[in-house]
Amino acid sequence: MSTDEKALLLEANRINYRLRSTFFYRKLKEYNTLSFPQIIAELLSVEHLYSWDERKQWGIGEDAFNYIITHPELNLLQVFCHPKLLREHPRLLAYYRNIAVLSQKSVSYLVKIDVKKKENDVYNTISLEPDQAIKLSILFNEHVTLIIDSSIQSFTERELHGLLLTSTGAQIDGSWRNAIGEEAEKVVQRLLVNEAKERNVLGAFISRVGTSVEQFNLNKLEEQVSNIHKYRGILLINQTSILFSSEPDISLIAVNGTTVSVIEVKGGADPAGALERYGAAKKSFGEARRLSPDVPTILVASCITPEVHTRISQDALITSYYNLTELLSENSISYDRFMNEVFSLLGIV
């Protein structure tokens, strides 16, 4: 392996693991996994309103049931899935599926029910049919019963929470393989939001749903940045804005609504795909230049081969280029140069 090839491989691995770390953190927030124990705890006050007389038909083993009902730390609703509760709160599918250590894909395969949309339905607008609730309860309870039985009556609340996080981690890891490009975009979006905050120019977040905006709140900034996927962009106090979309990934908008620059983010870690990612960026920039012939174009990419680097440096369609790996490095000169270019285009010095 040549020196250039070793350098590319090292960069590919560096960007891959950096983006993987931020992706895991973002998805943990997005899935809201850490909130489930509290949601279940709030339901315990009404646990007496749920009958377990038909537990055998719901896949609950008698030994496991007796162990939990006499356990000093655990409650029935924490451990076993009640079909009525599932119909009342379909979003709890994610909780019971995870403590049963089942993936969304495995549930779909075993009981022919797609739970992904239901789990993502924050406002419980999607109804769960009675037969679906029964099938899912049986599946989850059979797996949890097996776990409790295999523990030889030593199952604890800490282990329950451990299963919840372990299963969520496995799901995030499965999603990661196809998400490096998306995560690169989200990382650059978060960098821009944080920089706007540091420059004291962040005004509000533009929601992706409807026409609502959320005022910038320093006390809520971590939550807002973690949920960057919920926003279409940000409003700056000088009446300009930064929009997040696709083709281009990021648009810088002037006070009169015109586009002052477009940014494409290509975070693929495979050197073999560098030429393809370059071509995709050119396509997006070509469309932007068709609409605004003189608009500056900024490419943020990783793992660029020498051939692609030469093409970029000679390409009139690309105004400036930044290495994503360098933008994510501590005390990076490239980071400062990138941010100064972006915010000067928006009239902020």
Coordinates of C-alpha atoms in Angstrom, one line a residue:
M1 CA 0.0 0.0 0.0
S2 CA 1.4 3.4 -1.0
T3 CA 1.9 6.3 1.3
D4 CA -1.1 8.2 -0.3
E5 CA -3.3 5.1 0.1
K6 CA -2.4 4.8 3.7
A7 CA -3.1 8.4 4.3
L8 CA -6.5 8.1 2.7
L9 CA -7.3 5.0 4.7
L10 CA -6.4 6.8 7.9
E11 CA -8.6 9.7 7.0
A12 CA -11.4 7.4 6.1
N13 CA -11.2 5.7 9.5
R14 CA -10.9 9.0 11.4
I15 CA -14.0 10.6 9.8
N16 CA -15.9 7.3 10.1
Y17 CA -15.4 7.0 13.8
R18 CA -15.9 10.6 14.6
L19 CA -19.2 10.8 12.7
R20 CA -20.2 7.4 14.3
S21 CA -19.8 8.9 17.8
T22 CA -22.0 11.9 17.0
F23 CA -24.5 9.7 15.2
F24 CA -24.9 7.5 18.3
Y25 CA -25.4 10.4 20.6
R26 CA -27.9 12.1 18.2
K27 CA -29.9 9.0 17.7
L28 CA -30.1 8.2 21.4
K29 CA -31.6 11.7 21.8
E30 CA -33.9 11.2 18.8
Y31 CA -35.2 7.8 19.9
N32 CA -35.8 9.3 23.4
T33 CA -34.7 6.1 25.0
L34 CA -33.7 7.7 28.3
S35 CA -37.2 9.0 28.8
F36 CA -38.9 5.6 28.7
P37 CA -38.2 4.7 32.4
Q38 CA -39.8 7.9 33.5
I39 CA -42.8 7.4 31.2
I40 CA -43.3 4.0 32.6
A41 CA -42.9 5.3 36.2
E42 CA -45.6 7.8 35.6
L43 CA -48.0 5.0 34.6
L44 CA -47.4 2.9 37.8
S45 CA -50.0 5.0 39.7
V46 CA -52.7 3.5 37.5
E47 CA -51.3 0.0 37.3
H48 CA -54.3 -1.3 39.3
L49 CA -56.5 -0.3 36.3
Y50 CA -55.0 -3.1 34.2
S51 CA -56.1 -6.7 34.6
W52 CA -53.6 -9.5 34.1
D53 CA -56.1 -12.4 34.2
E54 CA -55.4 -13.3 30.6
R55 CA -51.6 -13.1 31.0
K56 CA -51.2 -16.7 29.8
Q57 CA -52.8 -15.8 26.4
W58 CA -50.4 -12.8 26.2
G59 CA -47.3 -15.0 26.4
I60 CA -46.4 -14.4 30.0
G61 CA -45.0 -17.4 31.9
E62 CA -46.3 -18.0 35.3
D63 CA -43.0 -18.3 37.0
A64 CA -41.8 -15.1 35.5
F65 CA -45.0 -13.4 36.4
N66 CA -44.8 -14.5 40.1
Y67 CA -41.2 -13.4 40.3
I68 CA -42.0 -9.9 39.1
I69 CA -45.2 -9.4 41.1
T70 CA -43.2 -10.2 44.3
H71 CA -40.1 -8.2 43.3
P72 CA -39.3 -5.3 45.6
E73 CA -38.0 -3.1 42.8
L74 CA -39.9 -4.1 39.7
N75 CA -43.6 -3.6 38.6
L76 CA -45.6 -5.5 36.1
L77 CA -46.0 -2.6 33.6
Q78 CA -42.2 -2.1 33.7
V79 CA -41.6 -5.7 32.5
F80 CA -44.6 -7.1 30.7
C81 CA -46.5 -5.7 27.8
H82 CA -50.2 -5.3 28.3
P83 CA -52.2 -5.2 25.0
K84 CA -54.6 -2.5 26.4
L85 CA -51.7 -0.3 27.4
L86 CA -50.1 -0.8 24.0
R87 CA -53.4 0.4 22.3
E88 CA -53.5 3.4 24.6
H89 CA -49.9 4.4 24.1
P90 CA -48.6 2.9 20.8
R91 CA -45.3 4.7 21.2
L92 CA -44.4 2.4 24.1
L93 CA -43.8 -0.2 21.4
A94 CA -40.2 0.9 21.4
Y95 CA -39.9 0.4 25.1
Y96 CA -41.3 -3.2 25.2
R97 CA -39.5 -4.1 22.0
N98 CA -36.2 -3.0 23.3
I99 CA -36.4 -4.7 26.7
A100 CA -37.4 -7.9 24.7
V101 CA -34.1 -7.2 22.8
L102 CA -35.9 -7.3 19.4
S103 CA -35.1 -5.1 16.4
Q104 CA -37.7 -3.4 14.3
K105 CA -36.7 -5.7 11.4
S106 CA -37.1 -8.8 13.6
V107 CA -40.6 -7.8 14.7
S108 CA -41.6 -7.2 11.2
Y109 CA -40.3 -10.6 10.2
L110 CA -41.8 -12.5 13.2
V111 CA -45.3 -11.0 13.3
K112 CA -45.6 -9.2 10.0
I113 CA -46.2 -5.8 11.7
D114 CA -44.1 -2.7 10.7
V115 CA -43.6 -0.9 14.0
K116 CA -41.2 1.9 12.8
K117 CA -43.9 4.5 12.0
K118 CA -45.8 3.7 15.2
E119 CA -42.7 4.2 17.3
N120 CA -41.9 7.5 15.6
D121 CA -45.4 8.8 16.2
V122 CA -44.7 11.1 19.1
Y123 CA -48.3 12.2 19.4
N124 CA -49.9 8.8 19.2
T125 CA -52.0 9.6 16.1
I126 CA -51.6 6.1 14.6
S127 CA -53.9 3.6 16.0
L128 CA -52.9 0.0 16.9
E129 CA -55.5 -2.6 15.9
P130 CA -56.6 -5.1 18.6
D131 CA -55.1 -8.1 16.9
Q132 CA -51.8 -6.2 16.4
A133 CA -51.7 -5.4 20.1
I134 CA -52.2 -9.0 21.0
K135 CA -49.6 -10.3 18.5
L136 CA -47.0 -7.8 19.7
S137 CA -47.7 -8.3 23.4
I138 CA -47.3 -12.1 22.9
L139 CA -44.0 -11.6 21.1
F140 CA -42.5 -9.2 23.6
N141 CA -43.7 -11.1 26.7
E142 CA -42.4 -14.5 25.4
H143 CA -39.0 -13.0 25.0
V144 CA -39.0 -11.2 28.4
T145 CA -40.3 -14.3 30.1
L146 CA -37.4 -16.3 28.6
I147 CA -34.9 -13.6 29.9
I148 CA -36.4 -13.7 33.4
D149 CA -36.4 -17.5 33.5
S150 CA -32.8 -17.7 32.2
S151 CA -31.7 -15.3 35.0
I152 CA -32.7 -18.0 37.6
Q153 CA -34.7 -15.4 39.5
S154 CA -32.0 -12.8 39.7
F155 CA -33.4 -10.2 37.2
T156 CA -33.1 -6.6 38.5
E157 CA -34.2 -3.1 37.6
R158 CA -30.6 -2.2 36.6
E159 CA -30.5 -5.1 34.2
L160 CA -33.9 -4.1 32.7
H161 CA -32.5 -0.6 31.9
G162 CA -29.3 -2.3 30.6
L163 CA -31.4 -4.3 28.1
L164 CA -33.2 -1.1 27.0
L165 CA -29.9 0.6 26.2
T166 CA -28.2 -2.4 24.8
S167 CA -31.0 -3.0 22.3
T168 CA -31.2 0.6 21.4
G169 CA -27.4 0.6 20.7
A170 CA -27.8 -2.4 18.4
Q171 CA -30.5 -0.6 16.5
I172 CA -28.4 2.6 16.2
D173 CA -25.4 0.5 15.0
G174 CA -27.6 -1.1 12.4
S175 CA -28.7 2.2 11.1
W176 CA -25.2 3.7 11.1
R177 CA -24.1 1.6 8.1
N178 CA -26.3 3.7 5.7
A179 CA -26.1 7.0 7.5
I180 CA -22.6 8.4 7.3
G181 CA -23.6 10.9 4.6
E182 CA -26.6 12.1 6.6
E183 CA -24.5 12.4 9.8
A184 CA -21.9 14.5 8.0
E185 CA -24.6 17.0 7.0
K186 CA -26.0 17.1 10.6
V187 CA -22.5 17.6 12.0
V188 CA -21.9 20.7 9.8
Q189 CA -25.4 22.0 10.6
R190 CA -24.6 21.8 14.3
L191 CA -21.2 23.4 13.8
L192 CA -23.0 26.4 12.1
V193 CA -25.6 26.7 14.8
N194 CA -23.0 26.7 17.5
E195 CA -20.9 29.2 15.7
A196 CA -23.9 31.5 15.3
K197 CA -24.4 31.2 19.0
E198 CA -20.7 32.0 19.7
R199 CA -21.0 35.1 17.4
N200 CA -24.2 36.2 19.3
V201 CA -26.2 36.2 16.0
L202 CA -28.5 33.2 16.6
G203 CA -32.1 34.4 16.6
A204 CA -34.5 31.4 16.2
F205 CA -34.9 27.9 14.8
I206 CA -37.2 27.3 11.8
S207 CA -39.4 24.2 12.3
R208 CA -39.7 21.6 9.5
V209 CA -43.4 21.2 10.3
G210 CA -45.8 24.0 9.6
T211 CA -44.6 27.6 9.9
S212 CA -43.6 27.8 13.5
V213 CA -40.3 29.1 14.9
E214 CA -38.6 28.5 18.2
Q215 CA -36.8 31.4 19.7
F216 CA -33.2 30.8 20.6
N217 CA -33.0 29.9 24.3
L218 CA -29.5 29.4 25.7
N219 CA -30.9 27.1 28.4
K220 CA -32.5 24.9 25.7
L221 CA -29.6 25.1 23.1
E222 CA -28.3 21.6 23.8
E223 CA -31.8 20.1 23.3
Q224 CA -32.3 22.2 20.2
V225 CA -29.0 21.3 18.6
S226 CA -29.5 17.6 19.5
N227 CA -32.8 17.7 17.7
I228 CA -31.3 19.5 14.6
H229 CA -33.3 17.1 12.4
K230 CA -36.5 18.9 13.5
Y231 CA -35.4 22.2 12.0
R232 CA -35.3 23.5 8.5
G233 CA -32.8 26.1 9.4
I234 CA -32.0 29.1 11.6
L235 CA -32.8 32.8 11.6
L236 CA -30.0 35.2 12.4
I237 CA -30.4 38.6 14.1
N238 CA -29.2 40.5 11.1
Q239 CA -32.3 39.2 9.2
T240 CA -30.5 36.6 7.2
S241 CA -30.9 32.9 7.5
I242 CA -29.3 29.5 7.0
L243 CA -31.5 26.8 5.5
F244 CA -31.0 23.0 5.7
S245 CA -32.3 20.9 2.8
S246 CA -31.0 18.7 0.1
E247 CA -29.3 19.6 -3.2
P248 CA -28.0 21.9 -1.9
D249 CA -27.5 20.6 1.7
I250 CA -27.2 24.2 3.1
S251 CA -28.3 27.5 1.6
L252 CA -27.3 30.9 2.9
I253 CA -30.1 33.4 2.4
A254 CA -29.8 37.2 2.3
V255 CA -32.2 39.7 3.8
N256 CA -34.0 40.1 0.5
G257 CA -34.5 36.3 0.1
T258 CA -31.8 35.8 -2.5
T259 CA -29.3 33.0 -2.2
V260 CA -25.8 34.3 -1.3
S261 CA -24.1 30.8 -1.2
V262 CA -24.8 27.1 -1.3
I263 CA -22.9 24.4 0.6
E264 CA -22.7 20.7 -0.2
V265 CA -21.5 18.2 2.4
K266 CA -20.1 14.9 1.3
G267 CA -19.0 12.8 4.3
G268 CA -18.5 9.4 2.7
A269 CA -15.5 7.4 4.2
D270 CA -14.8 5.2 1.2
P271 CA -12.0 6.5 -1.0
A272 CA -13.4 4.5 -3.9
G273 CA -16.5 6.6 -3.8
A274 CA -14.8 10.0 -3.8
L275 CA -15.3 10.6 -7.5
E276 CA -19.0 9.7 -7.3
R277 CA -19.5 12.1 -4.4
Y278 CA -17.7 14.8 -6.3
G279 CA -20.0 14.3 -9.2
A280 CA -23.1 14.5 -7.0
A281 CA -21.8 17.8 -5.6
K282 CA -21.2 19.2 -9.1
K283 CA -24.7 18.3 -10.1
S284 CA -26.2 20.2 -7.1
F285 CA -23.8 23.2 -7.8
G286 CA -24.8 23.2 -11.5
E287 CA -28.4 23.6 -10.6
A288 CA -27.6 26.4 -8.1
R289 CA -25.6 28.2 -10.8
R290 CA -28.5 27.8 -13.3
L291 CA -30.7 29.7 -10.9
S292 CA -28.1 32.2 -9.7
P293 CA -25.1 32.3 -12.2
D294 CA -22.7 34.0 -9.8
V295 CA -23.6 32.3 -6.5
P296 CA -20.5 31.1 -4.5
T297 CA -20.4 27.3 -4.0
I298 CA -18.7 25.7 -1.0
L299 CA -17.8 22.0 -0.9
V300 CA -17.2 20.2 2.4
A301 CA -16.0 16.7 1.8
S302 CA -13.8 14.0 3.3
C303 CA -11.5 11.3 2.0
I304 CA -10.7 13.1 -1.3
T305 CA -8.3 11.2 -3.5
P306 CA -5.5 13.0 -5.3
E307 CA -7.4 12.7 -8.6
V308 CA -10.5 14.3 -7.2
H309 CA -8.5 17.0 -5.4
T310 CA -6.9 18.0 -8.7
R311 CA -10.3 18.2 -10.3
I312 CA -11.7 20.3 -7.5
S313 CA -8.8 22.7 -7.7
Q314 CA -9.4 23.2 -11.4
D315 CA -13.2 23.3 -11.3
A316 CA -14.8 26.7 -11.8
L317 CA -18.0 25.4 -10.5
I318 CA -16.6 25.1 -7.0
T319 CA -15.6 28.4 -5.3
S320 CA -14.0 26.9 -2.2
Y321 CA -13.3 23.5 -0.7
Y322 CA -12.9 22.3 2.9
N323 CA -11.8 18.9 4.3
L324 CA -14.5 17.7 6.8
T325 CA -11.9 15.9 8.9
E326 CA -10.0 19.1 9.4
L327 CA -13.2 21.0 10.3
L328 CA -13.8 18.6 13.2
S329 CA -10.2 18.9 14.5
E330 CA -9.4 21.0 17.6
N331 CA -8.0 24.5 16.9
S332 CA -8.4 24.0 13.2
I333 CA -7.3 26.8 10.8
S334 CA -9.7 25.3 8.2
Y335 CA -12.6 25.6 10.7
D336 CA -11.9 29.3 11.3
R337 CA -11.5 29.9 7.5
F338 CA -14.8 28.1 6.8
M339 CA -16.8 29.9 9.4
N340 CA -15.4 33.3 8.5
E341 CA -16.3 32.7 4.8
V342 CA -19.9 31.6 5.7
F343 CA -20.7 34.4 8.0
S344 CA -19.0 37.1 5.9
L345 CA -21.3 36.0 3.0
L346 CA -24.2 36.6 5.4
G347 CA -22.9 40.0 6.3
I348 CA -21.6 39.1 9.7
V349 CA -17.9 39.9 10.4

